[in-house]
Amino acid sequence: MQARLDAVKAEVALALEQAILAFPAGELREAMGYACTGGKRIRAFLVMESARLHNVPDSAALPVAAAVEALHAYSLVHDDLPAMDDDDLRRGQPTTHIRFNEATAILAGDALQSMAFGLLASDAVGSAAVRVALVQAFADAVGARGMVYGQMLDIAAESADQPLTLEEITRLQDGKTGALIAFSAMAGALLAGADPAPLAQYARNLGLAFQIADDILDVTGDEAATGKRVGKDDAAGKATFVSLLGLEGAREMERDLIARGNAALVPYAERAGNLRELARFVIERHA
Amino acid sequence: MQARLDAVKAEVALALEQAILAFPAGELREAMGYACTGGKRIRAFLVMESARLHNVPDSAALPVAAAVEALHAYSLVHDDLPAMDDDDLRRGQPTTHIRFNEATAILAGDALQSMAFGLLASDAVGSAAVRVALVQAFADAVGARGMVYGQMLDIAAESADQPLTLEEITRLQDGKTGALIAFSAMAGALLAGADPAPLAQYARNLGLAFQIADDILDVTGDEAATGKRVGKDDAAGKATFVSLLGLEGAREMERDLIARGNAALVPYAERAGNLRELARFVIERHA
């Protein structure tokens, strides 16, 4: 899996660079490139692997992989802003508004969102029907009960009187990170006009496990390894899966989710080996 | 024209309300609705009129009209933020970040952008090919040399050592407001699979005339009539069409642009009466 992940990383970095080069030279373009640098590229990997499972050529899947990474990058840039999570470190580097300034960071995020939609609609992706289906699913993953909604719940939780319950935090994370991870995993099926339900189920479980791993790392990890500030949630008195379930309880829920996620991959048999390994990789980050 | 404009206003307000109702109840949804309230709906009117010129039914054009107004609303919300133009009054009401808060305003803007793309891709709009063409043109109007790029030039101009030249300010405004106005006017042709060039030429001229009218109003208007702060550009030492050309020179350029814009409507003969009237309406705002 590592070789495939490295290959995807290189390909998607190039695709993002090319898309960003369509913008006029200047600080906005620089900030867009900066925001898209680094990261684990888990979402791109999900797009490329789910495409491979449905025999969709890499050339069709790559703009979609770049789109999800551009959208993910935009969400991080806006989430890190002073008015939101007020983070100064991301992927081991100053966040975009620290490296540039707030106005540039807001605009770079805005431009990355529209660039993502443009990439989904690009000719290489497939028939017009396929591209429209992707745009519709993508718009849902951002808005409605998706990413922006989850972030809003997260912001609201900070000023709430009492910490979130397990049900509330699950709903929050399912929107904030789960929706785009689910879109990424479903992309291959959408590209092939196949049923995306098994991949959606895999991804919903994986996404939540991923968030639990993040919460565990926020307690057990260090900044050098994670590339971002740790212990922030605890300091802010924020409810996390760890604060609600304890460290061992969170680990157990994570294992359970991954088992359920992998069970959804049965229809793909051994061809889904990389996706099963990805789930293992999530746990190993903090093992 | 006024009757048609009023009808479009009512229809597009309803379409926006319905689209926003797809979001879960809460502050984010409220802020989205608040940001989409009011406004002249010039862009929606351009969509509906250009659709009518190409015999596209209102039911197909309406989601597109709602999309351009949602996108326009998002751009105003983000432009008004403290890190950007720092405006507290818009359409005669407190701006979104004043009425709610900054985080909510950023997220509402983000959600309105994705909602706009979702509306363009909705089934009622037409064939998948038409919808993909709209999404592509829309993504260009936001990013690359479009709205976000123009706003970036605007922000950069504020910290520049010397005021912009006429050429620079024209490029800036062509991106910041011209690109979306051009998209709106071209939408009818794109919906019908017709050549959008005449409407694009009309709109590029109209958009610039519209901006000049805004600059004139910033000098001659009052807050009660414009619904936003006036005299701001002058106080900030910002170059405008009026500061570069003088009041009479700006009025002359505006008339010239409108004549050129209307000349592009010749292929549509008398059927483009409403579009010609819209151009007159621009001038009458400050006559």
XYZ file of C-alpha atoms in Angstrom:
574
model
C 0.000 0.000 0.000
C 2.813 2.423 0.828
C 4.119 2.363 -2.752
C 0.640 3.071 -4.102
C 0.148 5.851 -1.541
C 3.472 7.434 -2.539
C 2.567 7.227 -6.235
C -0.828 8.834 -5.588
C 0.844 11.577 -3.554
C 3.178 12.459 -6.414
C 0.436 12.321 -9.064
C -2.047 14.396 -7.113
C 0.594 16.999 -6.202
C 1.278 17.449 -9.914
C -2.424 17.641 -10.789
C -3.001 20.273 -8.105
C 0.015 22.255 -9.265
C -1.273 22.271 -12.838
C -4.759 23.352 -11.796
C -3.368 26.152 -9.652
C -1.151 27.324 -12.515
C -4.346 28.293 -14.389
C -4.576 31.222 -11.940
C -2.644 34.426 -12.635
C 0.716 34.648 -10.864
C 0.643 36.452 -7.534
C 0.059 36.046 -3.847
C -3.347 34.388 -4.210
C -1.888 31.631 -6.388
C 1.055 31.222 -4.035
C -1.256 30.863 -1.062
C -3.352 28.282 -2.916
C -0.221 26.251 -3.665
C 0.998 26.616 -0.098
C -2.326 25.415 1.293
C -2.254 22.353 -0.969
C 1.261 21.250 0.029
C 1.828 18.192 2.184
C -0.766 16.106 3.953
C -1.343 12.397 3.979
C -3.495 12.434 0.824
C -5.783 9.785 2.313
C -8.750 11.216 0.401
C -6.915 11.150 -2.936
C -5.854 7.589 -2.194
C -9.475 6.611 -1.558
C -10.512 8.123 -4.897
C -7.760 6.347 -6.827
C -8.309 2.990 -5.107
C -12.076 3.043 -5.457
C -11.582 3.941 -9.131
C -9.177 1.018 -9.577
C -11.745 -1.339 -7.987
C -14.160 -0.299 -10.746
C -11.607 -0.399 -13.571
C -11.742 3.365 -14.035
C -8.493 4.631 -15.587
C -6.217 6.763 -13.423
C -6.479 9.625 -15.945
C -10.216 9.943 -15.231
C -9.870 9.585 -11.461
C -6.940 11.969 -11.008
C -8.886 15.261 -11.417
C -11.370 13.934 -8.844
C -8.540 13.072 -6.464
C -7.127 16.571 -6.935
C -10.596 18.032 -6.342
C -11.066 16.326 -2.978
C -7.593 17.374 -1.846
C -8.225 20.971 -2.965
C -11.490 20.973 -1.052
C -9.841 19.443 2.003
C -7.097 22.090 1.809
C -9.681 24.893 1.588
C -11.467 23.548 4.667
C -8.238 23.443 6.668
C -7.321 27.014 5.646
C -10.703 28.348 6.767
C -10.854 26.174 9.918
C -7.451 27.482 11.022
C -8.505 31.152 10.795
C -8.455 33.266 13.977
C -12.258 33.528 13.978
C -12.507 29.724 13.818
C -10.012 27.337 15.493
C -7.202 29.936 15.524
C -4.384 27.512 14.695
C -0.889 28.672 13.785
C 0.621 25.313 12.856
C -0.540 22.773 10.268
C 1.377 19.916 8.680
C 4.437 21.180 10.559
C 4.309 24.599 8.876
C 2.757 27.976 9.692
C -0.917 27.993 8.710
C -1.850 29.925 5.571
C -3.100 33.062 7.333
C 0.130 33.169 9.378
C 2.379 32.674 6.350
C 0.375 35.161 4.212
C -2.444 37.093 5.891
C -6.081 36.578 6.800
C -7.606 38.143 3.691
C -5.375 36.058 1.414
C -6.200 32.915 3.378
C -9.953 33.500 3.104
C -9.694 34.136 -0.654
C -7.326 31.222 -1.269
C -9.832 28.946 0.464
C -12.682 30.347 -1.627
C -10.691 29.879 -4.826
C -9.745 26.305 -3.894
C -13.413 25.440 -3.444
C -14.363 26.704 -6.900
C -11.259 25.061 -8.376
C -12.384 21.757 -6.877
C -15.772 21.997 -8.580
C -14.057 22.967 -11.827
C -11.824 19.886 -11.622
C -14.830 17.581 -11.155
C -16.428 19.046 -14.273
C -13.277 18.734 -16.390
C -13.447 16.777 -19.634
C -11.005 14.018 -18.617
C -13.325 12.797 -15.844
C -15.883 11.098 -18.073
C -19.317 11.553 -19.570
C -21.358 14.634 -18.725
C -23.733 12.430 -16.714
C -20.873 11.125 -14.569
C -19.518 14.618 -13.998
C -22.912 15.992 -12.986
C -23.390 13.122 -10.530
C -19.998 13.906 -9.004
C -20.773 17.634 -8.728
C -24.092 16.898 -7.021
C -22.568 14.461 -4.517
C -19.683 16.853 -3.886
C -21.994 19.803 -3.208
C -23.829 17.638 -0.675
C -20.555 16.608 0.970
C -19.603 20.270 1.455
C -22.931 21.800 2.443
C -26.254 20.463 3.784
C -25.249 17.809 6.329
C -21.604 17.834 5.176
C -18.328 19.514 5.997
C -19.462 23.079 6.613
C -22.361 21.872 8.760
C -19.981 19.757 10.864
C -17.609 22.658 11.341
C -20.523 24.851 12.392
C -21.528 22.301 15.044
C -17.908 22.251 16.173
C -17.780 26.032 16.554
C -21.150 26.064 18.323
C -19.950 23.385 20.752
C -17.158 25.660 21.936
C -19.562 28.266 23.254
C -22.104 25.750 24.559
C -22.716 25.353 28.278
C -22.045 21.646 28.411
C -19.797 19.311 26.423
C -21.272 17.296 23.558
C -22.670 13.821 24.029
C -21.302 10.838 22.123
C -24.245 11.021 19.737
C -23.679 14.722 19.079
C -19.955 14.391 18.525
C -20.536 11.482 16.175
C -22.953 13.581 14.108
C -20.518 16.492 14.143
C -17.569 14.415 12.939
C -19.666 12.529 10.431
C -20.290 15.896 8.774
C -16.986 17.609 9.373
C -14.664 14.867 8.122
C -16.892 11.902 7.290
C -18.785 13.412 4.372
C -15.733 14.164 2.234
C -14.084 10.844 3.106
C -17.299 9.097 2.070
C -17.402 11.075 -1.187
C -13.779 10.113 -1.885
C -14.435 6.421 -1.362
C -17.647 6.522 -3.402
C -16.008 8.398 -6.265
C -14.806 5.264 -8.044
C -18.307 3.807 -8.078
C -19.780 7.124 -9.275
C -17.128 7.296 -12.025
C -18.145 3.824 -13.175
C -21.884 4.336 -12.728
C -21.874 1.530 -10.128
C -23.609 1.279 -6.740
C -21.619 3.362 -4.233
C -23.329 1.897 -1.125
C -20.638 -0.605 0.003
C -17.869 1.995 -0.336
C -19.999 4.584 1.452
C -20.463 2.221 4.373
C -16.750 1.418 4.466
C -15.887 5.120 4.420
C -18.361 6.303 7.044
C -16.811 3.837 9.486
C -13.258 4.627 8.387
C -13.852 8.372 8.681
C -15.071 8.091 12.238
C -12.169 5.781 13.129
C -9.858 8.349 11.597
C -11.287 11.073 13.823
C -10.939 8.899 16.902
C -7.296 8.305 15.958
C -6.855 12.090 15.738
C -8.380 12.524 19.182
C -6.061 9.825 20.564
C -3.058 11.531 18.943
C -4.109 14.860 20.438
C -3.597 13.223 23.841
C -0.707 10.818 23.209
C 1.144 12.402 20.268
C 3.710 15.163 20.010
C 3.872 18.138 17.680
C 6.905 16.844 15.783
C 5.046 13.672 14.786
C 1.616 15.185 14.093
C 2.738 18.507 12.562
C 0.065 20.386 14.492
C -0.557 21.597 18.010
C -1.526 18.825 20.425
C -3.432 18.916 23.704
C -5.553 21.773 22.333
C -8.891 20.011 22.682
C -8.203 19.107 26.275
C -7.016 22.626 27.110
C -10.188 24.030 25.552
C -12.349 21.664 27.585
C -13.717 20.288 24.307
C -15.496 16.955 24.272
C -13.641 14.346 22.201
C -14.032 10.610 21.771
C -11.216 10.231 24.311
C -12.775 12.559 26.887
C -16.103 10.755 26.514
C -14.899 7.138 26.343
C -11.450 7.214 27.912
C -8.335 6.195 26.008
C -9.086 2.472 26.080
C -12.744 2.977 25.221
C -11.787 5.156 22.250
C -9.321 2.512 21.022
C -12.018 -0.124 21.279
C -14.551 1.959 19.362
C -11.912 2.605 16.706
C -11.180 -1.112 16.280
C -14.888 -1.835 16.119
C -15.473 0.788 13.423
C -12.609 -0.536 11.329
C -13.951 -4.072 11.579
C -17.360 -2.855 10.434
C -15.800 -0.789 7.648
C -13.801 -3.717 6.377
C -16.878 -5.960 6.485
C -18.482 -3.628 3.940
C -15.657 -4.430 1.511
C -16.619 -8.113 1.207
C -18.129 -7.651 -2.298
C -14.700 -6.540 -3.532
C -12.923 -9.575 -2.017
C -9.124 -9.471 -2.137
C -9.077 -6.619 -4.648
C -9.817 -4.237 -1.748
C -6.568 -5.160 0.015
C -5.257 -1.596 -0.122
C -8.427 -0.202 1.420
C -8.191 -2.740 4.272
C -4.571 -1.786 4.783
C -5.525 1.870 4.904
C -7.806 1.112 7.819
C -4.921 -0.623 9.604
C -2.703 2.366 8.834
C -5.156 4.591 10.724
C -4.671 2.618 13.925
C -0.923 2.262 13.493
C -0.506 6.050 13.502
C -0.886 5.996 17.255
C -0.026 2.396 18.121
C -38.858 45.963 -17.216
C -39.779 46.799 -13.612
C -42.595 44.249 -13.571
C -40.302 41.546 -14.880
C -37.611 42.518 -12.369
C -40.133 42.311 -9.522
C -41.341 38.917 -10.725
C -37.764 37.616 -10.936
C -37.047 38.961 -7.445
C -39.965 37.044 -5.976
C -39.190 33.834 -7.871
C -35.504 33.817 -7.034
C -36.175 34.607 -3.361
C -38.391 31.532 -3.210
C -35.848 29.346 -5.021
C -33.085 30.476 -2.651
C -35.289 29.851 0.364
C -36.053 26.323 -0.809
C -32.394 25.531 -1.467
C -31.385 26.847 1.955
C -34.118 24.778 3.621
C -32.186 21.655 2.571
C -29.702 22.587 5.316
C -30.376 21.522 8.899
C -32.046 24.195 11.043
C -29.673 26.342 13.040
C -27.502 29.417 12.995
C -25.645 28.471 9.815
C -28.886 28.164 7.865
C -30.184 31.402 9.345
C -27.021 33.221 8.333
C -27.257 31.815 4.800
C -30.820 33.070 4.503
C -29.894 36.435 5.970
C -27.016 36.850 3.501
C -29.337 36.059 0.577
C -31.994 38.601 1.545
C -32.510 41.781 -0.453
C -30.359 43.078 -3.246
C -31.275 44.294 -6.699
C -31.131 40.776 -8.218
C -29.582 42.182 -11.389
C -27.689 38.926 -11.946
C -30.799 36.783 -11.598
C -32.595 39.117 -13.991
C -29.786 38.687 -16.541
C -30.074 34.908 -16.271
C -33.860 34.933 -16.709
C -33.816 37.442 -19.584
C -31.012 35.716 -21.481
C -32.890 32.446 -21.026
C -36.061 34.026 -22.374
C -34.144 35.298 -25.430
C -33.240 31.667 -26.177
C -36.691 30.247 -25.413
C -35.437 28.407 -22.359
C -38.291 27.813 -19.880
C -38.210 29.701 -16.582
C -38.203 26.413 -14.672
C -34.790 25.527 -16.158
C -33.311 28.997 -15.705
C -34.506 29.579 -12.155
C -31.970 27.309 -10.376
C -29.230 29.077 -12.360
C -30.575 32.478 -11.311
C -30.625 31.294 -7.689
C -27.069 29.988 -8.085
C -25.650 33.325 -9.263
C -27.420 35.175 -6.459
C -26.149 32.662 -3.873
C -22.637 33.091 -5.221
C -22.980 36.861 -5.233
C -24.254 36.733 -1.636
C -21.313 34.561 -0.541
C -18.857 37.021 -2.128
C -20.440 39.967 -0.300
C -20.343 38.134 3.036
C -16.649 37.342 2.670
C -15.745 40.766 1.228
C -17.391 42.488 4.202
C -15.318 40.549 6.775
C -12.994 42.519 9.087
C -9.918 41.010 7.404
C -11.205 42.195 4.019
C -13.207 45.406 3.474
C -14.440 45.499 7.100
C -17.951 46.736 6.308
C -20.725 46.818 8.894
C -23.613 47.829 6.630
C -24.929 46.120 3.508
C -28.288 46.498 1.768
C -29.276 48.781 4.650
C -28.757 46.053 7.257
C -25.880 44.952 9.499
C -23.477 42.740 7.550
C -23.604 38.991 8.232
C -20.583 38.880 10.561
C -22.068 41.784 12.578
C -25.518 40.212 12.802
C -24.094 36.745 13.619
C -20.329 36.428 14.112
C -17.218 36.050 12.007
C -16.992 32.253 12.103
C -20.631 31.902 11.103
C -20.171 34.431 8.292
C -17.154 32.583 6.869
C -18.988 29.256 6.992
C -22.232 30.676 5.581
C -20.233 32.051 2.643
C -18.532 28.709 2.106
C -21.860 26.883 2.218
C -23.456 29.346 -0.216
C -20.680 28.701 -2.722
C -21.188 24.938 -2.648
C -24.960 25.422 -2.717
C -24.551 27.503 -5.873
C -22.657 24.713 -7.632
C -25.252 22.220 -6.448
C -28.046 24.356 -7.918
C -26.321 24.495 -11.318
C -26.065 20.717 -11.333
C -29.707 20.172 -10.362
C -31.918 18.064 -12.613
C -34.343 20.838 -13.595
C -31.599 22.801 -15.367
C -31.321 20.603 -18.419
C -29.215 17.874 -19.978
C -26.058 16.719 -18.231
C -24.002 18.369 -20.992
C -25.655 21.734 -20.358
C -25.155 21.436 -16.613
C -21.479 20.528 -16.976
C -20.927 23.515 -19.291
C -22.543 25.779 -16.699
C -20.425 24.357 -13.863
C -17.242 24.862 -15.886
C -18.091 28.449 -16.823
C -19.157 29.171 -13.252
C -15.916 27.815 -11.770
C -14.009 30.104 -14.154
C -16.137 33.089 -13.147
C -15.281 32.509 -9.479
C -11.620 31.560 -9.684
C -8.823 31.973 -12.246
C -9.344 35.473 -13.656
C -12.738 35.851 -12.000
C -14.305 37.136 -8.799
C -11.794 35.921 -6.223
C -8.894 37.139 -8.362
C -10.484 40.590 -8.671
C -11.056 40.799 -4.929
C -7.421 39.813 -4.367
C -6.267 42.645 -6.642
C -8.564 44.963 -4.696
C -7.066 43.945 -1.340
C -3.533 44.208 -2.733
C -4.262 47.700 -4.063
C -5.031 48.902 -0.540
C -1.508 48.201 0.681
C 0.198 49.305 -2.541
C 2.394 52.415 -2.590
C 0.559 54.124 -5.423
C -3.064 54.122 -6.584
C -4.090 51.882 -9.468
C -4.042 53.045 -13.077
C -7.177 53.014 -15.222
C -5.968 49.819 -16.905
C -5.377 48.101 -13.565
C -8.686 49.135 -12.084
C -10.487 47.960 -15.208
C -8.834 44.539 -14.936
C -9.658 44.410 -11.226
C -13.346 45.222 -11.711
C -13.642 42.988 -14.744
C -12.712 40.112 -12.436
C -14.394 41.211 -9.229
C -17.837 42.004 -10.613
C -17.603 41.555 -14.391
C -17.009 37.812 -14.475
C -20.192 36.845 -12.637
C -22.283 39.417 -14.512
C -20.925 37.990 -17.764
C -21.736 34.455 -16.632
C -25.280 35.545 -15.740
C -25.868 37.109 -19.141
C -24.332 34.146 -20.979
C -26.342 31.610 -18.981
C -29.331 31.691 -21.340
C -27.132 30.907 -24.335
C -25.367 28.117 -22.427
C -28.744 26.687 -21.370
C -29.808 26.602 -25.018
C -26.468 25.431 -26.388
C -26.218 28.696 -28.376
C -23.266 31.036 -28.940
C -22.813 33.133 -25.770
C -20.465 35.700 -27.403
C -22.951 38.581 -28.016
C -24.313 38.357 -24.485
C -20.800 38.133 -23.060
C -19.850 41.335 -24.860
C -23.015 43.067 -23.670
C -22.352 41.992 -20.087
C -18.675 42.888 -19.932
C -19.577 46.450 -20.874
C -22.613 46.532 -18.607
C -20.608 45.172 -15.674
C -17.999 47.868 -15.966
C -20.680 50.561 -16.365
C -22.306 49.157 -13.249
C -19.073 49.505 -11.306
C -18.616 53.073 -12.516
C -22.155 53.826 -11.354
C -21.208 52.418 -7.937
C -18.144 54.652 -7.800
C -20.274 57.671 -8.736
C -22.798 56.769 -6.036
C -20.002 56.431 -3.483
C -19.314 60.134 -4.109
C -22.779 61.536 -4.814
C -25.106 59.121 -2.987
C -26.218 58.820 0.598
C -26.413 55.784 2.853
C -30.207 55.762 2.975
C -30.410 55.388 -0.808
C -27.494 52.978 -1.322
C -27.926 50.870 1.826
C -24.170 50.837 2.405
C -21.500 53.186 3.666
C -20.556 55.922 1.192
C -17.398 57.979 0.821
C -15.371 54.958 1.987
C -13.201 54.695 -1.132
C -12.304 58.338 -1.021
C -11.514 58.196 2.703
C -9.268 55.190 2.083
C -7.429 57.018 -0.717
C -8.518 54.208 -3.056
C -8.384 54.750 -6.802
C -11.832 54.619 -8.406
C -13.145 55.474 -11.856
C -14.218 58.830 -10.396
C -10.836 59.605 -8.787
C -9.084 58.714 -12.056
C -11.466 60.333 -14.557
C -13.347 62.922 -12.539
C -17.125 62.813 -12.115
C -17.876 63.989 -15.659
C -15.244 61.718 -17.199
C -16.668 58.732 -15.315
C -20.184 59.574 -16.505
C -18.920 59.770 -20.067
C -17.130 56.405 -19.857
C -20.285 54.874 -18.384
C -22.451 56.153 -21.268
C -19.881 54.916 -23.752
C -19.800 51.432 -22.206
C -23.567 51.187 -22.229
C -23.702 52.199 -25.893
C -21.146 49.520 -26.722
C -22.973 46.961 -24.605
C -26.282 47.676 -26.298
C -24.637 47.455 -29.720
C -23.775 43.846 -28.928
C -27.495 43.111 -28.561
C -28.255 43.843 -32.245
C -28.644 40.131 -33.130
C -31.531 39.930 -30.657
C -33.296 42.978 -32.134
C -36.287 44.262 -30.164
C -36.518 41.065 -28.103
C -33.617 42.392 -26.000
C -35.625 45.420 -24.891
C -35.428 44.489 -21.207
C -31.660 44.127 -21.373
C -31.355 47.577 -22.980
C -33.595 49.004 -20.281
C -31.433 47.398 -17.620
C -28.470 49.335 -18.975
C -30.484 52.555 -18.749
C -31.512 51.627 -15.204
C -27.822 51.542 -14.251
C -27.349 55.167 -15.215
C -30.628 56.284 -13.698
C -29.513 55.072 -10.259
C -27.394 58.190 -9.937
C -29.000 60.514 -12.475
